[in-house]
Amino acid sequence: MGLSRFTSRLAALTTTTTTTAVTAAAWTATLGARAGQPSQAQAHGHGHRPAVLEWLGRPALGSQANMLQQCRFAGHNRWSKIMHAKGANDAARGKVVGRVVRQIIAGIKAMNGETDPSHNHYLAAALHQAREHQLPKANIEDAIKRATGGGKGGEDPVKRIVYEGLSPVKSVAVMVEALTSNSNKTNGEIRLLFKKAPGSAITPVSYLFKRRGRVVFGPGKTGHTMAEMTDAAMEMPIEDIGDEGEDEETRQPLLEVFCEFERLIATQRSLEAAGYEVRVLESGYFGTEPVPLTDTEDIRILEEFVEALENQEEVVKVSHNAHYL
């Protein structure tokens, strides 16, 4: 596309508008003007920037300063409870920044070095997160350089690894996406976590998942009800309609939809063109046959296992196929 169990801040930059990519030169010039200094392109005489940087010139998709109260559902974070958040712990902020940077790198690696978000759905979703969390330009540019082999001197090349396995809870499967420059170290750490959790095991489970796009949107400028949003969504390039919810602050309806991985950007643009506000944009692995969980102890064990995986520095994202009832 799926984020971690801890609450993450969604800080939006501007009200949603129908957006188009700006030129790289204009984007860097604008940043330079805000800082009172010439851009790198101006300073070094370069007139071309990667398409990924042009994409960053687009306004942010959300317009509310919100935070998701997260709970796992069918391999991703439940989004139905959204509340206002003020301030953020420095350690938590650093963790979020590090994870989003890894998502940017992983997105480029996953698509064989493609840095144009219009053709890289993983990267488009990662950049959406970068804008929402207001990542500094330097962090984003460094992530792009590392992903394309132009990182800091002496750094080992990074590669993307996906681990498959069963969790310690019943038949709940997990997909662990990691980004590492030391695969031996990462392999050992991930395998140790599976070994320490009774009942879990590294084993092929990818057939239980499908790579898809996920979007959560609100009425935006339309003022539509949930029923009207559902009707409109059915006319768009989506596969399934997921949960219904509402923004706890504004009481506006929010609707979750799933689309083919390759149609993620087209779905986003269709919603924005219709006047809707896109709140969440992600791509990843989603369970095709969710495993229902009702026992609170099972849920606790699964949550702790997923959190332990997510706390590994190299892990980018953890998905599972449990459905909380």
Coordinates of C-alpha atoms in Angstrom, one line a residue, residues 50-168:
P50 CA 13.8 13.5 -10.1
A51 CA 10.1 13.1 -10.8
V52 CA 9.7 12.1 -7.1
L53 CA 10.6 15.6 -6.1
E54 CA 8.1 17.2 -8.5
W55 CA 5.5 15.1 -6.8
L56 CA 6.3 16.6 -3.4
G57 CA 5.2 20.0 -4.7
R58 CA 1.6 18.9 -4.6
P59 CA -0.5 20.0 -1.7
A60 CA -1.1 17.6 1.1
L61 CA -4.3 15.5 0.7
G62 CA -5.7 16.1 4.2
S63 CA -7.0 19.2 5.8
Q64 CA -7.4 18.1 9.4
A65 CA -4.7 17.8 12.1
N66 CA -5.7 14.3 13.2
M67 CA -4.3 11.2 14.6
L68 CA -5.4 7.6 14.0
Q69 CA -6.3 5.6 17.0
Q70 CA -4.9 2.4 15.6
C71 CA -6.1 -1.2 15.9
R72 CA -5.3 -4.0 13.4
F73 CA -7.9 -5.3 11.0
A74 CA -7.4 -7.7 8.1
G75 CA -3.7 -6.9 7.8
H76 CA -3.8 -3.1 8.3
N77 CA -4.5 -0.5 10.9
R78 CA -8.1 0.2 11.8
W79 CA -9.0 3.8 11.2
S80 CA -12.6 4.2 12.5
K81 CA -11.6 6.1 15.6
I82 CA -9.9 9.4 14.6
M83 CA -9.2 12.1 17.2
H84 CA -7.4 15.4 17.4
A85 CA -3.8 15.3 18.7
K86 CA -1.6 18.1 20.0
G87 CA 2.1 17.8 20.2
A88 CA 4.2 14.7 19.9
N89 CA 6.8 13.0 21.9
D90 CA 10.3 13.5 20.4
A91 CA 11.1 9.8 20.5
A92 CA 7.9 8.9 18.8
R93 CA 8.4 11.6 16.2
G94 CA 11.9 10.3 15.4
K95 CA 10.5 6.7 15.0
V96 CA 7.8 7.9 12.6
V97 CA 10.3 9.9 10.5
G98 CA 12.6 6.9 10.3
R99 CA 9.8 4.5 9.3
V100 CA 8.5 6.9 6.6
V101 CA 12.1 7.3 5.2
R102 CA 12.4 3.5 5.0
Q103 CA 9.0 3.4 3.2
I104 CA 10.3 5.8 0.6
I105 CA 13.4 3.7 0.0
A106 CA 11.4 0.5 0.0
G107 CA 8.9 1.9 -2.5
I108 CA 11.7 2.8 -4.9
K109 CA 13.4 -0.6 -4.4
A110 CA 10.2 -2.5 -4.9
M111 CA 9.7 -1.0 -8.3
N112 CA 13.2 -1.4 -9.6
G113 CA 14.4 2.1 -9.0
E114 CA 11.3 3.9 -10.4
T115 CA 11.3 7.4 -8.8
D116 CA 8.2 8.8 -10.6
P117 CA 5.3 8.4 -8.2
S118 CA 2.9 8.5 -11.1
H119 CA 4.3 5.1 -12.1
N120 CA 5.2 3.8 -8.6
H121 CA 2.3 3.2 -6.3
Y122 CA 4.4 2.2 -3.3
L123 CA 6.3 5.5 -3.5
A124 CA 3.2 7.6 -4.0
A125 CA 1.8 6.2 -0.7
A126 CA 5.1 6.8 1.1
L127 CA 5.3 10.4 -0.1
H128 CA 1.7 11.0 1.1
Q129 CA 2.9 9.9 4.5
A130 CA 5.9 12.2 4.2
R131 CA 3.7 15.2 3.5
E132 CA 1.3 14.4 6.3
H133 CA 4.2 14.1 8.8
Q134 CA 6.0 17.1 7.4
L135 CA 9.3 15.3 6.8
P136 CA 12.1 17.7 6.1
K137 CA 13.2 18.0 2.5
A138 CA 16.7 16.8 3.4
N139 CA 15.4 13.5 4.8
I140 CA 13.4 12.8 1.7
E141 CA 16.2 13.6 -0.7
D142 CA 18.6 11.5 1.3
A143 CA 16.2 8.6 1.1
I144 CA 15.9 8.9 -2.7
K145 CA 19.7 9.0 -3.0
R146 CA 20.1 5.9 -0.9
A147 CA 17.4 4.0 -2.9
T148 CA 19.0 4.9 -6.2
G149 CA 22.6 4.1 -5.1
G150 CA 23.7 7.7 -4.5
G151 CA 23.7 7.7 -0.7
K152 CA 26.5 8.9 1.6
G153 CA 29.9 7.5 0.9
G154 CA 30.8 4.3 2.6
E155 CA 27.1 3.2 3.1
D156 CA 26.3 -0.4 2.1
P157 CA 23.5 -0.7 -0.5
V158 CA 20.1 -1.4 0.9
K159 CA 17.7 -4.1 -0.3
R160 CA 14.1 -5.0 0.3
I161 CA 13.2 -8.3 2.0
V162 CA 9.7 -9.7 2.6
Y163 CA 9.4 -12.4 5.4
E164 CA 6.4 -14.7 5.5
G165 CA 5.2 -16.6 8.5
L166 CA 2.5 -17.7 11.0
S167 CA 1.9 -15.7 14.1
P168 CA 1.5 -17.3 17.6

